[in-house]
mmCIF file of C-alpha atoms in Angstrom:
data_model
loop_
_atom_site.group_PDB
_atom_site.id
_atom_site.type_symbol
_atom_site.label_atom_id
_atom_site.label_comp_id
_atom_site.label_asym_id
_atom_site.label_seq_id
_atom_site.Cartn_x
_atom_site.Cartn_y
_atom_site.Cartn_z
ATOM 1 C CA MET A 1 -45.605 -51.004 75.543
ATOM 2 C CA VAL A 2 -43.838 -54.179 76.580
ATOM 3 C CA SER A 3 -41.573 -54.576 79.603
ATOM 4 C CA GLY A 4 -40.695 -58.248 80.075
ATOM 5 C CA CYS A 5 -43.965 -59.953 80.953
ATOM 6 C CA LEU A 6 -45.784 -56.656 81.507
ATOM 7 C CA LEU A 7 -47.951 -55.149 78.772
ATOM 8 C CA TYR A 8 -49.866 -51.911 79.131
ATOM 9 C CA GLN A 9 -51.336 -49.030 77.190
ATOM 10 C CA LEU A 10 -51.974 -45.666 78.815
ATOM 11 C CA CYS A 11 -54.912 -44.704 76.589
ATOM 12 C CA ASP A 12 -57.919 -46.964 76.010
ATOM 13 C CA VAL A 13 -57.489 -50.768 75.858
ATOM 14 C CA LEU A 14 -54.537 -52.751 74.581
ATOM 15 C CA ILE A 15 -54.199 -52.801 70.794
ATOM 16 C CA PHE A 16 -52.244 -55.510 68.998
ATOM 17 C CA ASN A 17 -51.281 -55.269 65.327
ATOM 18 C CA HIS A 18 -51.475 -59.062 64.988
ATOM 19 C CA ASP A 19 -51.480 -62.270 67.032
ATOM 20 C CA PRO A 20 -52.745 -61.240 70.480
ATOM 21 C CA PRO A 21 -51.032 -63.242 73.264
ATOM 22 C CA ARG A 22 -52.627 -66.516 74.314
ATOM 23 C CA CYS A 23 -52.804 -67.065 78.049
ATOM 24 C CA VAL A 24 -54.665 -69.026 80.688
ATOM 25 C CA GLY A 25 -56.837 -67.196 83.216
ATOM 26 C CA CYS A 26 -57.564 -64.179 81.041
ATOM 27 C CA GLU A 27 -61.344 -64.337 81.116
ATOM 28 C CA ASN A 28 -61.807 -60.748 82.315
ATOM 29 C CA CYS A 29 -59.318 -59.377 79.807
ATOM 30 C CA GLY A 30 -60.439 -60.783 76.467
ATOM 31 C CA GLY A 31 -60.416 -64.552 76.934
ATOM 32 C CA PRO A 32 -57.697 -67.161 76.303
ATOM 33 C CA SER A 33 -57.355 -66.490 72.549
ATOM 34 C CA HIS A 34 -57.517 -62.681 72.731
ATOM 35 C CA CYS A 35 -55.788 -61.920 76.005
ATOM 36 C CA GLY A 36 -55.450 -58.180 76.648
ATOM 37 C CA THR A 37 -57.878 -56.933 74.021
ATOM 38 C CA SER A 38 -60.406 -55.738 76.603
ATOM 39 C CA CYS A 39 -58.130 -54.286 79.311
ATOM 40 C CA SER A 40 -55.444 -51.616 79.528
ATOM 41 C CA ALA A 41 -52.729 -53.598 81.319
ATOM 42 C CA LEU A 42 -51.856 -57.225 82.024
ATOM 43 C CA VAL A 43 -48.942 -59.295 83.251
ATOM 44 C CA SER A 44 -47.997 -62.730 81.943
ATOM 45 C CA GLU A 45 -46.155 -65.332 83.980
ATOM 46 C CA ASN A 46 -45.031 -68.760 82.898
ATOM 47 C CA LEU A 47 -46.222 -71.370 85.364
ATOM 48 C CA ARG A 48 -45.399 -75.030 84.684
ATOM 49 C CA GLY A 49 -44.988 -74.361 80.998
ATOM 50 C CA TYR A 50 -48.183 -72.341 80.600
ATOM 51 C CA ASP A 51 -48.464 -68.599 80.153
ATOM 52 C CA VAL A 52 -50.889 -67.335 82.783
ATOM 53 C CA CYS A 53 -52.234 -63.783 82.485
ATOM 54 C CA SER A 54 -53.452 -61.455 85.220
ATOM 55 C CA SER A 55 -55.414 -58.324 84.380
ATOM 56 C CA LEU A 56 -53.895 -55.232 85.980
ATOM 57 C CA GLY A 57 -56.144 -52.463 84.707
ATOM 58 C CA ASN A 58 -59.231 -51.474 82.799
ATOM 59 C CA SER A 59 -59.591 -48.252 80.836
ATOM 60 C CA SER A 60 -62.735 -47.355 82.807
ATOM 61 C CA SER A 61 -60.807 -47.402 86.091
ATOM 62 C CA THR A 62 -57.781 -45.384 84.916
ATOM 63 C CA LYS A 63 -56.935 -42.301 86.969
ATOM 64 C CA VAL A 64 -54.412 -39.569 86.123
ATOM 65 C CA ASP A 65 -52.822 -37.299 88.722
ATOM 66 C CA ILE A 66 -49.714 -35.140 89.007
ATOM 67 C CA ILE A 67 -46.677 -36.673 90.674
ATOM 68 C CA ASP A 68 -45.727 -33.695 92.852
ATOM 69 C CA LYS A 69 -48.375 -31.178 93.929
ATOM 70 C CA GLU A 70 -45.710 -28.564 94.630
ATOM 71 C CA ASP A 71 -43.996 -29.129 91.273
ATOM 72 C CA PRO A 72 -46.686 -29.882 88.651
ATOM 73 C CA GLY A 73 -44.160 -29.728 85.829
ATOM 74 C CA LYS A 74 -42.419 -32.867 87.061
ATOM 75 C CA GLY A 75 -44.910 -35.185 85.395
ATOM 76 C CA VAL A 76 -48.064 -37.232 85.871
ATOM 77 C CA ILE A 77 -48.867 -40.648 87.249
ATOM 78 C CA VAL A 78 -51.351 -42.961 85.540
ATOM 79 C CA LYS A 79 -52.877 -45.615 87.789
ATOM 80 C CA MET A 80 -54.897 -48.501 86.418
ATOM 81 C CA SER A 81 -56.746 -51.171 88.385
ATOM 82 C CA ASN A 82 -58.788 -54.179 87.340
ATOM 83 C CA GLY A 83 -61.586 -53.686 89.894
ATOM 84 C CA ASN A 84 -61.749 -57.419 90.623
ATOM 85 C CA ARG A 85 -62.853 -58.103 94.191
ATOM 86 C CA ASN A 86 -61.249 -61.555 94.256
ATOM 87 C CA GLN A 87 -57.859 -60.381 93.031
ATOM 88 C CA ASN A 88 -57.433 -56.608 93.109
ATOM 89 C CA CYS A 89 -54.441 -55.815 90.899
ATOM 90 C CA SER A 90 -53.078 -52.484 89.719
ATOM 91 C CA LEU A 91 -50.394 -50.775 87.676
ATOM 92 C CA SER A 92 -48.972 -47.295 88.302
ATOM 93 C CA VAL A 93 -47.022 -45.627 85.486
ATOM 94 C CA SER A 94 -45.103 -42.452 86.311
ATOM 95 C CA VAL A 95 -44.708 -40.354 83.163
ATOM 96 C CA ILE A 96 -41.845 -37.971 83.932
ATOM 97 C CA CYS A 97 -41.574 -34.820 81.858
ATOM 98 C CA GLN A 98 -38.849 -34.949 79.223
ATOM 99 C CA LYS A 99 -39.438 -32.690 76.234
ATOM 100 C CA ASN A 100 -36.668 -33.817 73.883
ATOM 101 C CA LYS A 101 -36.828 -37.631 73.785
ATOM 102 C CA VAL A 102 -38.509 -40.757 75.147
ATOM 103 C CA ASP A 103 -36.814 -43.072 77.655
ATOM 104 C CA GLY A 104 -38.167 -46.141 79.354
ATOM 105 C CA PRO A 105 -39.761 -47.954 80.888
ATOM 106 C CA LEU A 106 -36.943 -47.403 83.370
ATOM 107 C CA THR A 107 -37.827 -49.631 86.313
ATOM 108 C CA LEU A 108 -40.408 -52.228 87.319
ATOM 109 C CA VAL A 109 -41.317 -52.664 90.951
ATOM 110 C CA LYS A 110 -43.724 -55.279 92.292
ATOM 111 C CA SER A 111 -45.433 -54.954 95.653
ATOM 112 C CA GLY A 112 -47.793 -57.541 97.084
ATOM 113 C CA THR A 113 -49.249 -60.188 94.829
ATOM 114 C CA CYS A 114 -50.030 -58.186 91.681
ATOM 115 C CA HIS A 115 -49.361 -54.491 92.239
ATOM 116 C CA TYR A 116 -46.798 -53.092 89.824
ATOM 117 C CA ALA A 117 -45.158 -49.697 89.340
ATOM 118 C CA THR A 118 -42.983 -48.436 86.509
ATOM 119 C CA GLN A 119 -41.866 -45.118 85.081
ATOM 120 C CA LEU A 120 -40.834 -43.586 81.793
ATOM 121 C CA ARG A 121 -39.741 -40.209 80.467
ATOM 122 C CA HIS A 122 -41.949 -38.722 77.784
ATOM 123 C CA PRO A 123 -43.067 -35.272 76.483
ATOM 124 C CA SER A 124 -46.653 -36.198 77.388
ATOM 125 C CA GLY A 125 -45.734 -35.804 81.049
ATOM 126 C CA CYS A 126 -45.078 -32.101 80.590
ATOM 127 C CA VAL A 127 -48.008 -29.999 81.716
ATOM 128 C CA ALA A 128 -49.573 -27.319 79.558
ATOM 129 C CA ALA A 129 -50.931 -24.250 81.366
ATOM 130 C CA ILE A 130 -54.575 -23.656 80.473
ATOM 131 C CA SER A 131 -56.479 -20.751 81.957
ATOM 132 C CA GLY A 132 -59.976 -21.565 83.158
ATOM 133 C CA HIS A 133 -60.997 -17.922 83.152
ATOM 134 C CA SER A 134 -61.665 -15.469 80.399
ATOM 135 C CA SER A 135 -58.798 -13.669 78.700
ATOM 136 C CA GLY A 136 -59.410 -10.538 80.780
ATOM 137 C CA TRP A 137 -60.521 -7.082 79.725
ATOM 138 C CA GLY A 138 -61.440 -6.669 76.083
ATOM 139 C CA TRP A 139 -60.022 -3.828 74.017
ATOM 140 C CA PHE A 140 -63.280 -1.849 74.205
ATOM 141 C CA SER A 141 -63.442 -2.112 78.012
ATOM 142 C CA THR A 142 -59.800 -1.089 78.301
ATOM 143 C CA LEU A 143 -60.340 1.900 76.000
ATOM 144 C CA LEU A 144 -63.422 2.952 77.975
ATOM 145 C CA ILE A 145 -61.521 2.805 81.274
ATOM 146 C CA ILE A 146 -58.670 4.879 79.815
ATOM 147 C CA ILE A 147 -61.128 7.529 78.576
ATOM 148 C CA LEU A 148 -62.870 7.681 81.964
ATOM 149 C CA CYS A 149 -59.544 7.989 83.776
ATOM 150 C CA LEU A 150 -58.410 10.815 81.481
ATOM 151 C CA PHE A 151 -61.753 12.580 81.901
ATOM 152 C CA GLY A 152 -61.526 12.283 85.693
ATOM 153 C CA ALA A 153 -57.963 13.608 85.687
ATOM 154 C CA TYR A 154 -59.091 16.545 83.514
ATOM 155 C CA LEU A 155 -61.896 17.442 85.935
ATOM 156 C CA VAL A 156 -59.715 17.155 89.031
ATOM 157 C CA ALA A 157 -56.797 19.112 87.560
ATOM 158 C CA GLY A 158 -59.081 21.819 86.168
ATOM 159 C CA ALA A 159 -61.008 22.170 89.431
ATOM 160 C CA MET A 160 -57.816 22.469 91.480
ATOM 161 C CA TYR A 161 -56.431 25.098 89.107
ATOM 162 C CA ARG A 162 -59.620 27.178 89.196
ATOM 163 C CA TYR A 163 -59.928 26.839 92.989
ATOM 164 C CA PHE A 164 -56.360 27.659 94.022
ATOM 165 C CA SER A 165 -55.159 29.866 91.164
ATOM 166 C CA LEU A 166 -58.311 31.723 90.098
ATOM 167 C CA GLY A 167 -60.102 31.662 93.448
ATOM 168 C CA VAL A 168 -63.328 30.284 91.972
ATOM 169 C CA ARG A 169 -65.784 28.809 94.485
ATOM 170 C CA GLY A 170 -68.960 26.799 94.293
ATOM 171 C CA ILE A 171 -70.137 24.878 91.249
ATOM 172 C CA ASP A 172 -68.186 27.202 88.975
ATOM 173 C CA VAL A 173 -65.010 25.446 90.110
ATOM 174 C CA ILE A 174 -65.817 22.730 87.532
ATOM 175 C CA PRO A 175 -63.982 23.561 84.279
ATOM 176 C CA ASN A 176 -66.313 24.491 81.397
ATOM 177 C CA VAL A 177 -69.327 24.121 83.649
ATOM 178 C CA ASP A 178 -71.532 25.954 81.132
ATOM 179 C CA PHE A 179 -70.743 23.368 78.459
ATOM 180 C CA TRP A 180 -71.390 20.375 80.754
ATOM 181 C CA ALA A 181 -74.692 21.932 81.827
ATOM 182 C CA THR A 182 -75.903 21.946 78.224
ATOM 183 C CA VAL A 183 -74.851 18.321 77.507
ATOM 184 C CA PRO A 184 -78.183 16.773 78.652
ATOM 185 C CA HIS A 185 -80.160 19.243 76.538
ATOM 186 C CA ARG A 186 -77.901 18.662 73.520
ATOM 187 C CA THR A 187 -78.271 14.896 73.896
ATOM 188 C CA GLN A 188 -82.048 15.163 74.183
ATOM 189 C CA SER A 189 -82.225 17.394 71.110
ATOM 190 C CA CYS A 190 -80.031 15.028 69.120
ATOM 191 C CA PHE A 191 -82.160 11.975 69.909
ATOM 192 C CA GLY A 192 -85.324 13.999 69.353
ATOM 193 C CA SER A 193 -84.212 15.024 65.867
ATOM 194 C CA ILE A 194 -83.356 11.429 65.022
ATOM 195 C CA PHE A 195 -86.715 10.128 66.231
ATOM 196 C CA SER A 196 -88.605 12.919 64.454
ATOM 197 C CA ARG A 197 -86.753 12.226 61.223
ATOM 198 C CA PHE A 198 -87.584 8.523 61.165
ATOM 199 C CA GLY A 199 -91.038 9.034 62.668
ATOM 200 C CA GLY A 200 -91.875 11.851 60.254
ATOM 201 C CA SER A 201 -90.894 9.789 57.224
ATOM 202 C CA SER A 202 -93.046 6.857 58.321
ATOM 203 C CA ARG A 203 -96.036 9.111 59.049
ATOM 204 C CA GLY A 204 -95.570 10.804 55.670
ATOM 205 C CA GLN A 205 -95.737 7.425 53.965
ATOM 206 C CA ARG A 206 -98.916 6.494 55.792
ATOM 207 C CA THR A 207 -100.696 9.791 54.938
ATOM 208 C CA SER A 208 -99.588 10.110 51.335
ATOM 209 C CA TYR A 209 -103.006 8.949 50.128
ATOM 210 C CA SER A 210 -106.151 11.102 50.505
ATOM 211 C CA GLN A 211 -109.548 9.689 51.301
ATOM 212 C CA VAL A 212 -112.101 9.696 48.452
ATOM 213 C CA ASN A 213 -115.813 9.402 49.189
ATOM 214 C CA PHE A 214 -118.164 7.996 46.543
#
């Protein structure tokens, strides 16, 4: 994007379709003949007839944060800095959420020697809610919980009816206690028949040949 003498790109380094700008003092941003091709933001000023460039940001030092912690949907702020100890410059771009169209850059503010701030309105500033947790209970877990709840309600309602209405006491207060007492035996018999069926067939295959002595 171009705003007067300010050029910046929010993602990666600056990309020019043709004829990169030629500037003086652009050694850390691509060199005099390819100014801006190795940084994410630069500013060009005309001094005594020469275009002099200052690097404002590198893609490796770009940080993204939300503008308002209490209102994340307002937008994000992208801050780039050049990381130069001799001349520490930076550019802050506020990307305000606007879903329908793109406006900007709206303003350009300079503070200090080479610290710039601008803002624009763009759909990219609108946050998208992403859950970091799993989607919750699966359908099988939900079905199992429903069955357990219904079974518990059946036991409680049946026990209360037998206790208060029929006057049953002790373990017989459980509805159909005779059936529930035979469930372990029925389960054991069922698994036993399954194991004997598969085990019997395998043993029958192993002993289908008789030993012959010569």
